[in-house]
PDB file of C-alpha atoms in Angstrom:
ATOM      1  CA  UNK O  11       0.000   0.000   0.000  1.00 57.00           C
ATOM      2  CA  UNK O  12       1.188   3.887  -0.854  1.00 59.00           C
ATOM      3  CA  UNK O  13       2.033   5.655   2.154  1.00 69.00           C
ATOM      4  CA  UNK O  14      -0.016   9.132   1.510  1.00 67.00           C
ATOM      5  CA  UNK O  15       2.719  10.736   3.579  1.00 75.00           C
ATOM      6  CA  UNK O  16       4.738  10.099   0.565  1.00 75.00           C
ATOM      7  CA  UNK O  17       3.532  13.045  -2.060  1.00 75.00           C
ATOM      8  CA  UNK O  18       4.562  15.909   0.855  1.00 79.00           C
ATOM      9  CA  UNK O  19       8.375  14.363   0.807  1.00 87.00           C
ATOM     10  CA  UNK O  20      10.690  16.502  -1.024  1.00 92.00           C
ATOM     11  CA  UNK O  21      12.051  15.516  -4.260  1.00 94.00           C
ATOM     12  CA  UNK O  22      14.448  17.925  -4.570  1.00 96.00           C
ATOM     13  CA  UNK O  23      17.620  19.498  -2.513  1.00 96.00           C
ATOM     14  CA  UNK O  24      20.308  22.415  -2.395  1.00 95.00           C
ATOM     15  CA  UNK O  25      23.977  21.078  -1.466  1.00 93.00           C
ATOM     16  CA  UNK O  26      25.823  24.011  -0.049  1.00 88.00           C
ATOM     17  CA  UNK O  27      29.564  23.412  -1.203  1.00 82.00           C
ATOM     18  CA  UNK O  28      31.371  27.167  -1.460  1.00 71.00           C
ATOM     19  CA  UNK O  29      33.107  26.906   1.518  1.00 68.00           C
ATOM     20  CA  UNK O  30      36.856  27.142   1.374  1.00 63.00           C
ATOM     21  CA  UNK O  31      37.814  24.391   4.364  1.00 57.00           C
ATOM     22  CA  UNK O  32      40.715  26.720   5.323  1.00 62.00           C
ATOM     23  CA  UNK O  33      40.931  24.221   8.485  1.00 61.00           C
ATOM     24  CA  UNK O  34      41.365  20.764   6.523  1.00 58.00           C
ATOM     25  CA  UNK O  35      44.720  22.151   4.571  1.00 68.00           C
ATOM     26  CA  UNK O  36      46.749  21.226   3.323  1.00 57.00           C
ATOM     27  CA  UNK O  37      43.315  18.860   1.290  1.00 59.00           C
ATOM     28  CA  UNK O  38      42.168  21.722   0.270  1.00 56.00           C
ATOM     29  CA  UNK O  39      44.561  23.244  -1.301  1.00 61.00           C
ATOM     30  CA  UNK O  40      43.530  21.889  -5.032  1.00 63.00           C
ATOM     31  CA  UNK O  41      40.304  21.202  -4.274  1.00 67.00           C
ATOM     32  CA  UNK O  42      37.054  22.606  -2.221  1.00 70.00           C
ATOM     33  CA  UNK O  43      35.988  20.699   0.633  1.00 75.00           C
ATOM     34  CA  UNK O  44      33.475  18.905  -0.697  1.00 81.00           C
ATOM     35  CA  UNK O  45      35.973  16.908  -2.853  1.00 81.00           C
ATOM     36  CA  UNK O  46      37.579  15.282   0.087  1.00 75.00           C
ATOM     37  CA  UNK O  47      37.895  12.148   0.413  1.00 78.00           C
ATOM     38  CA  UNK O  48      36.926  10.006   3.582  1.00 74.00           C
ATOM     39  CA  UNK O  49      39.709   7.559   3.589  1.00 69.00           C
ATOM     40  CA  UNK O  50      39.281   3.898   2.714  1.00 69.00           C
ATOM     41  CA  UNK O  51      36.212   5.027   0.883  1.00 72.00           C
ATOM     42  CA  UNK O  52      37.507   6.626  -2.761  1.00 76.00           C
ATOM     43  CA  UNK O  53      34.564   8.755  -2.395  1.00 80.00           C
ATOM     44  CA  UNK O  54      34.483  12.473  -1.863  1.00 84.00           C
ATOM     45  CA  UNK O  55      31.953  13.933   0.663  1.00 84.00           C
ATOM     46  CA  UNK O  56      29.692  15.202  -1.700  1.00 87.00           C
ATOM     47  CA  UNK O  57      29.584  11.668  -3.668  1.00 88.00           C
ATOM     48  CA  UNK O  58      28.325  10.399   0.208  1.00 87.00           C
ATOM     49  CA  UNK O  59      26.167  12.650   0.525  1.00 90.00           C
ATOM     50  CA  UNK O  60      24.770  12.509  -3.581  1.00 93.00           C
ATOM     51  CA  UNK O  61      24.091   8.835  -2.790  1.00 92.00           C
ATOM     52  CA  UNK O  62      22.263   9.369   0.762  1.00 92.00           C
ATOM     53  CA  UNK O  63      19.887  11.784  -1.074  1.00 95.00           C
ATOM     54  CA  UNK O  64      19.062   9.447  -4.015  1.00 95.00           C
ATOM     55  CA  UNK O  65      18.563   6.463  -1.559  1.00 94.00           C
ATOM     56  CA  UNK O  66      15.963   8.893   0.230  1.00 94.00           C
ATOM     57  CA  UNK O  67      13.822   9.535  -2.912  1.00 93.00           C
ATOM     58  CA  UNK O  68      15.626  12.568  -4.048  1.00 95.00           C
ATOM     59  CA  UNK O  69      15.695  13.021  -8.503  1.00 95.00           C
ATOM     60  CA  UNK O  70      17.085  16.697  -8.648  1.00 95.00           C
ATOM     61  CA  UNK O  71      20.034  18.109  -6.912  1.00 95.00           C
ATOM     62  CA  UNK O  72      21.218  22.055  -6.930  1.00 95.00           C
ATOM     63  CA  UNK O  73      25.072  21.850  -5.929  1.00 91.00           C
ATOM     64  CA  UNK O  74      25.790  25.643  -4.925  1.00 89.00           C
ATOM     65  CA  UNK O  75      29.530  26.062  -5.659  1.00 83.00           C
ATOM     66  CA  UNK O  76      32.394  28.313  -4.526  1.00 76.00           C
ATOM     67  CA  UNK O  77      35.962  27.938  -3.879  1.00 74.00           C
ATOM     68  CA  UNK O  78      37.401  25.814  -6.732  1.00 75.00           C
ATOM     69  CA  UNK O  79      34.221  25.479  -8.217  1.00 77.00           C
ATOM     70  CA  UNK O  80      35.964  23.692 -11.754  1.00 84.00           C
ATOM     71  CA  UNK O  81      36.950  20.912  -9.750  1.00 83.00           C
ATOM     72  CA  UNK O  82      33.732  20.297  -8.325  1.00 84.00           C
ATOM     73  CA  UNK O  83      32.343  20.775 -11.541  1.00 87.00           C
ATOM     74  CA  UNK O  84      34.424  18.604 -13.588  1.00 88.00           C
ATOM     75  CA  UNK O  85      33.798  15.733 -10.974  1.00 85.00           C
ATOM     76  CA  UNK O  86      30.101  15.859 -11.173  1.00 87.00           C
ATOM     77  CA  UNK O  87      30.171  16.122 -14.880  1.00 87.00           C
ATOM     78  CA  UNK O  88      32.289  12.975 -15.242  1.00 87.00           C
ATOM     79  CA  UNK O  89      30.650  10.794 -12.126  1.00 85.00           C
ATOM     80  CA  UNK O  90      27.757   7.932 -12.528  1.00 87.00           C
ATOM     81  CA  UNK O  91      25.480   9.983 -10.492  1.00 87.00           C
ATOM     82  CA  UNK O  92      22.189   8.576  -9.298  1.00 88.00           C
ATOM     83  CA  UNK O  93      20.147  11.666  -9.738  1.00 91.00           C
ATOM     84  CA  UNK O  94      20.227  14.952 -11.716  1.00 92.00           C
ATOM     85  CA  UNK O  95      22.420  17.740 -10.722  1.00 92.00           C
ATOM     86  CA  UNK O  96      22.856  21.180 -11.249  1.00 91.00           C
ATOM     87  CA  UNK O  97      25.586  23.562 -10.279  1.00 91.00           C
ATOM     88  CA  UNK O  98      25.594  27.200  -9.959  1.00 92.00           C
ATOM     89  CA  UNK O  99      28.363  29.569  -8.543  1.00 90.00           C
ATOM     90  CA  UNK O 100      27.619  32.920  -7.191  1.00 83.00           C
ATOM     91  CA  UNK O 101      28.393  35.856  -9.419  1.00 82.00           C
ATOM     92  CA  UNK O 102      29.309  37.756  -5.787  1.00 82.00           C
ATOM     93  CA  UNK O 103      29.817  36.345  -2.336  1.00 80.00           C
ATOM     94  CA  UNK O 104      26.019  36.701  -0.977  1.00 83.00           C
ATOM     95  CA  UNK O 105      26.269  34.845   2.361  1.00 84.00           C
ATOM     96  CA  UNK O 106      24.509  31.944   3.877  1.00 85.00           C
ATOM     97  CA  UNK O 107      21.227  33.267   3.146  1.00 90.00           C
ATOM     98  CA  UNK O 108      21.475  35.105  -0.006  1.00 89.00           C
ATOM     99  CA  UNK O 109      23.868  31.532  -1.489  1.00 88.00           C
ATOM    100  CA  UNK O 110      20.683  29.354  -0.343  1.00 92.00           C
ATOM    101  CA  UNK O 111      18.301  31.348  -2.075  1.00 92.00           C
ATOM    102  CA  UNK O 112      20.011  31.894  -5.082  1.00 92.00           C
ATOM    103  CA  UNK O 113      20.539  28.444  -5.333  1.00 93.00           C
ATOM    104  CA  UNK O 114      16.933  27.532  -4.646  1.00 94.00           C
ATOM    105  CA  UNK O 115      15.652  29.458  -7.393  1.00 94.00           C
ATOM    106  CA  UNK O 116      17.909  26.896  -9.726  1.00 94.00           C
ATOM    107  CA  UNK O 117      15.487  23.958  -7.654  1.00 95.00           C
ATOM    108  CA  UNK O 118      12.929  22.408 -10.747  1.00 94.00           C
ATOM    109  CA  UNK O 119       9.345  22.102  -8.874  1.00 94.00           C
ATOM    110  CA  UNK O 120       9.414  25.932  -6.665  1.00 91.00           C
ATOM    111  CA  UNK O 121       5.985  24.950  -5.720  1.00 92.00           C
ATOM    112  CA  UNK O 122       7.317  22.104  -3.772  1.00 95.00           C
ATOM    113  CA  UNK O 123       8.960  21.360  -0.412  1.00 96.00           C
ATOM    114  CA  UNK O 124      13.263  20.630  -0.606  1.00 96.00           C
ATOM    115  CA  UNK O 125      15.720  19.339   1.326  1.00 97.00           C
ATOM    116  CA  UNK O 126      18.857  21.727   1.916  1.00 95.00           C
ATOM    117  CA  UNK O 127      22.758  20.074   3.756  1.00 93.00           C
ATOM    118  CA  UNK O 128      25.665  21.674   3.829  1.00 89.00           C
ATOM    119  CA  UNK O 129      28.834  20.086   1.808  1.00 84.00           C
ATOM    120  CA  UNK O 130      30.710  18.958   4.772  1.00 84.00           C
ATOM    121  CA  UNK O 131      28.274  17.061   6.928  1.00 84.00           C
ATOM    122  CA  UNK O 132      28.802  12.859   6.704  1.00 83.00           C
ATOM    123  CA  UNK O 133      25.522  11.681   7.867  1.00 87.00           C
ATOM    124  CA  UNK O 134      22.779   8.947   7.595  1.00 88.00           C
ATOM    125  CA  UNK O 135      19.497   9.032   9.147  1.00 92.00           C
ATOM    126  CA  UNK O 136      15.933   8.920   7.115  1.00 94.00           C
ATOM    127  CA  UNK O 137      15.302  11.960   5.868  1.00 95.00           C
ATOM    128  CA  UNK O 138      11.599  10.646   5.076  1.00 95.00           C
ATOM    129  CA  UNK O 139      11.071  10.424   8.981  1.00 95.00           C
ATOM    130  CA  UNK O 140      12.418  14.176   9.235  1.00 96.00           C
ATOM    131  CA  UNK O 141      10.029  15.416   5.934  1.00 96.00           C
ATOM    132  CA  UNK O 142       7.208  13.562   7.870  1.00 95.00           C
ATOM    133  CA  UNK O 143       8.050  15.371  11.498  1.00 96.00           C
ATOM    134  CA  UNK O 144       8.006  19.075   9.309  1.00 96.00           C
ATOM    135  CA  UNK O 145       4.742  18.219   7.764  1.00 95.00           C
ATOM    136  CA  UNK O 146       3.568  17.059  11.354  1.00 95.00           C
ATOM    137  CA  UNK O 147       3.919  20.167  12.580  1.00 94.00           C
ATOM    138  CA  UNK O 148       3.459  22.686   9.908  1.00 94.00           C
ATOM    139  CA  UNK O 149       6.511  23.954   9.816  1.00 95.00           C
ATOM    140  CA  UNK O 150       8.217  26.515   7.328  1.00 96.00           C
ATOM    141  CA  UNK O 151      11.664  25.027   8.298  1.00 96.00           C
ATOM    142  CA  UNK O 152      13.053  22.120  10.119  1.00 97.00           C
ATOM    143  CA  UNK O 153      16.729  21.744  11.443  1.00 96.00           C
ATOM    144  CA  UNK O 154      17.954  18.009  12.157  1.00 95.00           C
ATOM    145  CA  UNK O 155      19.804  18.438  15.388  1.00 94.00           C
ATOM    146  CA  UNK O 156      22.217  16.491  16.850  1.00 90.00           C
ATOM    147  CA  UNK O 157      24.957  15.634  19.775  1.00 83.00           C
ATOM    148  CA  UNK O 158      28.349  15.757  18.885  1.00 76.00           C
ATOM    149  CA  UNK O 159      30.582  14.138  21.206  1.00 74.00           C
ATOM    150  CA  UNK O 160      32.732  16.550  23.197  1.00 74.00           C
ATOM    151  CA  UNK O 161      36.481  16.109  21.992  1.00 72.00           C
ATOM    152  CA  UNK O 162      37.505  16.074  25.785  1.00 77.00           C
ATOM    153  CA  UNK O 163      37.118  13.721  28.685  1.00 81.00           C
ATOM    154  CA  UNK O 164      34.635  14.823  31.051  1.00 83.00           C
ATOM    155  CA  UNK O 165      34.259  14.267  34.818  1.00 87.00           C
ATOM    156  CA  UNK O 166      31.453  13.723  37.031  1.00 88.00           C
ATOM    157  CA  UNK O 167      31.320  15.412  40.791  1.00 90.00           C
ATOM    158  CA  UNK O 168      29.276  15.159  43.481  1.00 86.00           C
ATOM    159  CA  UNK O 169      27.896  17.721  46.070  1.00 83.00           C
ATOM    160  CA  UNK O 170      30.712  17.995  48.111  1.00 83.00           C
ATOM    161  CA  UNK O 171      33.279  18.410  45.152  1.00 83.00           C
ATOM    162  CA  UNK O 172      34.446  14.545  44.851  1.00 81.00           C
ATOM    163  CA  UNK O 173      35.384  13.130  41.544  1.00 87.00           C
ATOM    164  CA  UNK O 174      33.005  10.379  41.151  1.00 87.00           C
ATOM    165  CA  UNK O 175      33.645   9.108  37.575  1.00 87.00           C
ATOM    166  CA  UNK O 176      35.482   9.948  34.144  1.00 84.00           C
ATOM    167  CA  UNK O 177      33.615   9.688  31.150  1.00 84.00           C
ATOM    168  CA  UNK O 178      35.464   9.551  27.889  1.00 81.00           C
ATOM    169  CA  UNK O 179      34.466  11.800  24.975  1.00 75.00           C
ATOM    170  CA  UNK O 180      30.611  12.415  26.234  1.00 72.00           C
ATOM    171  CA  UNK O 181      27.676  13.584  24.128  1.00 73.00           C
ATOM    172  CA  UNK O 182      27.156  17.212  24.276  1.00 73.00           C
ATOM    173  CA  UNK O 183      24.289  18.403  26.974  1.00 74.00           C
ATOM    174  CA  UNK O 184      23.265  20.587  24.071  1.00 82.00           C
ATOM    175  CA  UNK O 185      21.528  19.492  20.523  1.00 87.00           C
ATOM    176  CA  UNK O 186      23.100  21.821  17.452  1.00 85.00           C
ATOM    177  CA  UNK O 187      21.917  21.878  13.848  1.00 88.00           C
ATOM    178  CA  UNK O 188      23.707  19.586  12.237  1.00 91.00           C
ATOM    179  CA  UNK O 189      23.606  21.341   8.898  1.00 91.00           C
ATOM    180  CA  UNK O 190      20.487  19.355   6.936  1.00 94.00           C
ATOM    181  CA  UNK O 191      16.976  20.679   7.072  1.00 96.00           C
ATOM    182  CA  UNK O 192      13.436  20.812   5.360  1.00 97.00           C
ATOM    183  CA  UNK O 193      12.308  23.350   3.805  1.00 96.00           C
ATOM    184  CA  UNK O 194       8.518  24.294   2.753  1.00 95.00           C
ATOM    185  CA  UNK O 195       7.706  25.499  -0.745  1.00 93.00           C
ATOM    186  CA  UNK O 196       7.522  29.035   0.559  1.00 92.00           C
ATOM    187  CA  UNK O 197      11.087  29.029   2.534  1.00 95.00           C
ATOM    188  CA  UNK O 198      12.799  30.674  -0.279  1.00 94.00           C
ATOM    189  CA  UNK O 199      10.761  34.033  -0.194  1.00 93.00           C
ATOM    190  CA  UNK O 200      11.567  34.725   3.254  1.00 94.00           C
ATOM    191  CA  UNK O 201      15.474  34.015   2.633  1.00 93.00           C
ATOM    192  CA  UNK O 202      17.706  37.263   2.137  1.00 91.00           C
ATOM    193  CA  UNK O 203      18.784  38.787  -1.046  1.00 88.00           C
ATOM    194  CA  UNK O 204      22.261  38.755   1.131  1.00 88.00           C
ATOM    195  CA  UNK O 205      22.962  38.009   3.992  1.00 84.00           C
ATOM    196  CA  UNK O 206      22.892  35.190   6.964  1.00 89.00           C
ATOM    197  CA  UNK O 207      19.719  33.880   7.210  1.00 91.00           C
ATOM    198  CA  UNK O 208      20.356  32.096  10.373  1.00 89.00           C
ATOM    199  CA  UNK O 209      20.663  35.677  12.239  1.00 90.00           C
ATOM    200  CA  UNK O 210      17.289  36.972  10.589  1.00 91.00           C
ATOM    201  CA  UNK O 211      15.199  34.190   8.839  1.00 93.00           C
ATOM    202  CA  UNK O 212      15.497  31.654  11.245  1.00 93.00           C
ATOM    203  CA  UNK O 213      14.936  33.784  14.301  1.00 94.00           C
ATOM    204  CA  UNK O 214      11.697  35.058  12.811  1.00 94.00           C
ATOM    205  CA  UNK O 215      10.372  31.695  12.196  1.00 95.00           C
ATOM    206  CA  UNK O 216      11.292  30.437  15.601  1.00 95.00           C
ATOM    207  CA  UNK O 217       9.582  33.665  17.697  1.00 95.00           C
ATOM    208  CA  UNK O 218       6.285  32.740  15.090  1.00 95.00           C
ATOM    209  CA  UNK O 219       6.845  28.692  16.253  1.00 95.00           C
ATOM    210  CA  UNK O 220       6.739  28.377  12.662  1.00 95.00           C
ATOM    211  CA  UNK O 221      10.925  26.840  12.865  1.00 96.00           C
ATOM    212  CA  UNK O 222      10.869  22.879  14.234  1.00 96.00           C
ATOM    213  CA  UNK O 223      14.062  20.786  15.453  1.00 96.00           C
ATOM    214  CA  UNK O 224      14.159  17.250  14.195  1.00 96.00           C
ATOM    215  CA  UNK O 225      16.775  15.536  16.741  1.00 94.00           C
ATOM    216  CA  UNK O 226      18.590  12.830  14.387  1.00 92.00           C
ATOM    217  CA  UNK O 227      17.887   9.308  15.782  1.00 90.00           C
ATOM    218  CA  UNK O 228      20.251   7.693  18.325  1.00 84.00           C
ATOM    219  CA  UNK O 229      22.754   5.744  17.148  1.00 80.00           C
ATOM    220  CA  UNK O 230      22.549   7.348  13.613  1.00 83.00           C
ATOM    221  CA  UNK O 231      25.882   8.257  12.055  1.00 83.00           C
ATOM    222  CA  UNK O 232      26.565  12.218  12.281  1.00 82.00           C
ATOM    223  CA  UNK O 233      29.658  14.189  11.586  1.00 78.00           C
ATOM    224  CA  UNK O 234      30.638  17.418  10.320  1.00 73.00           C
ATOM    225  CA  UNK O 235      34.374  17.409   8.480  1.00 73.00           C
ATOM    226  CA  UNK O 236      35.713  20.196   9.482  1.00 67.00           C
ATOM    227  CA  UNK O 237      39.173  19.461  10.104  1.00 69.00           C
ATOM    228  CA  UNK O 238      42.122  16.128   9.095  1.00 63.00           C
ATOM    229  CA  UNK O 239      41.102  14.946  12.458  1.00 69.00           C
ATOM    230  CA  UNK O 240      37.693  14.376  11.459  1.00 69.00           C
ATOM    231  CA  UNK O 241      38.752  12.400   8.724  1.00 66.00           C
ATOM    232  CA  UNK O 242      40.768  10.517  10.319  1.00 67.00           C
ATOM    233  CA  UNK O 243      37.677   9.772  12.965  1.00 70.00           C
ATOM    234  CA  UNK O 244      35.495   9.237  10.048  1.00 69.00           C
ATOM    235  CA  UNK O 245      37.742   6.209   8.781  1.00 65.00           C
ATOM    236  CA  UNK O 246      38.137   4.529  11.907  1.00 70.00           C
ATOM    237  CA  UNK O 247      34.448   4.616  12.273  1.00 68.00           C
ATOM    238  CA  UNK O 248      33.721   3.225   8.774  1.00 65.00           C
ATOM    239  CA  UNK O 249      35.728   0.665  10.141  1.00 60.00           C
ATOM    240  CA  UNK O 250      34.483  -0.334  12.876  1.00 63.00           C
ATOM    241  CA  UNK O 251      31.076  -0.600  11.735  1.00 59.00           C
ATOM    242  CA  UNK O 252      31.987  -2.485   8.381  1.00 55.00           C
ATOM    243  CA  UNK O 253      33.457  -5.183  10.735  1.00 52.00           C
TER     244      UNK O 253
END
């Protein structure tokens, strides 16, 4: 039997790859961040995350480029991709807000809900669960959130100041947006020309309780790559869970 739930999924997505990944040098020094590799894998981020997308019902992919944007480019034009994709580079820098909108505009059904992750996030939850949660609540936007692990040990006291326990690398007390969301049909009007939209759009929405937070399922695989380190944590977790 059809799920009905299906027809308010999103079909479509932005991939937000301009950044310049100034922190994993010397990677990207030929090539944006995007186009790094996870080790052991042969595949760059954006190939990960290309896949991921297709395997959660999405046909038609805007790839929003920046630094390097020829290399990019060139890669998607000579993969085996397993959906459409589009790539457009800004004609001037136009921040966060102003990059996702211009990109949107590229998206082929505007009348329609999209998906929107930035180009350095390694993830995989369902993102049909997360469309389903922002139709639930009639939301304009919804953030998947998650818990990073700290990068520190952490200790536990009691009320008289004794150390009690150590705890190695805990989750974070806090949930942060882990850099995919869903937007509604009618997100794109209410982004800046230029701008962050995370300092005006997303605000708005949240005072209106029109902005929901859809916390990424424990045990789900989550990690921004930011720097080598978190390749080299990447890799060893591929690893472990391929054994």
């Amino acid at each position: 039997m059809t799920d009905p739930r299906a027809a308010s999924r999103p079909v479509q997505a932005v991939v937000l790859a301009g950044g310049q990944g100034s922190r994993l040098r010397p990677y990207t020094d030929d090539r944006p961040k995007p186009m790094v590799e996870i080790p052991g894998t042969g595949t760059p981020i954006i190939g990960h995350q290309l896949s991921w997308l297709a395997e959660e019902g999405v046909t038609d992919v805007v790839v929003s480029c920046g630094h390097l944007a020829e290399v990019l480019q060139q890669w998607l034009e000579s993969a085996d991709l397993p959906l459409s994709v589009t790539t457009v580079v800004e004609p001037e820098p136009l921040g966060r807000g102003g990059g996702l909108k211009f990109a949107a505009a590229r998206l082929p059904h505007p009348d329609q809900p999209w998906y929107a992750t930035n180009g350095d996030i390694w993830t995989r939850f369902s993102l049909r669960d997360m469309a389903d949660f922002h139709t639930e609540r009639d939301a304009v936007a919804t953030l998947a959130l998650a818990r990073p692990r700290i990068p520190w040990g952490a200790v536990r006291t009691d009320g008289f100041g004794h150390i009690t326990d150590f705890i190695e690398a805990p989750p974070s007390t806090f949930e942060i947006n882990a850099g995919v969301y869903v937007f509604s049909a009618g997100f794109a009007a209410l982004l800046p020309e230029r701008g962050d939209h995370e300092r005006t759009t997303f605000p708005r929405l949240a005072r209106e309780r029109r902005l929901a937070g859809f916390p990424i399922p424990q045990g789900s695989y989550w990690r921004a790559i930011d720097t080598a380190k978190d390749l080299t944590e990447a890799a060893k977790e591929l690893a472990a869970q391929s054994r």
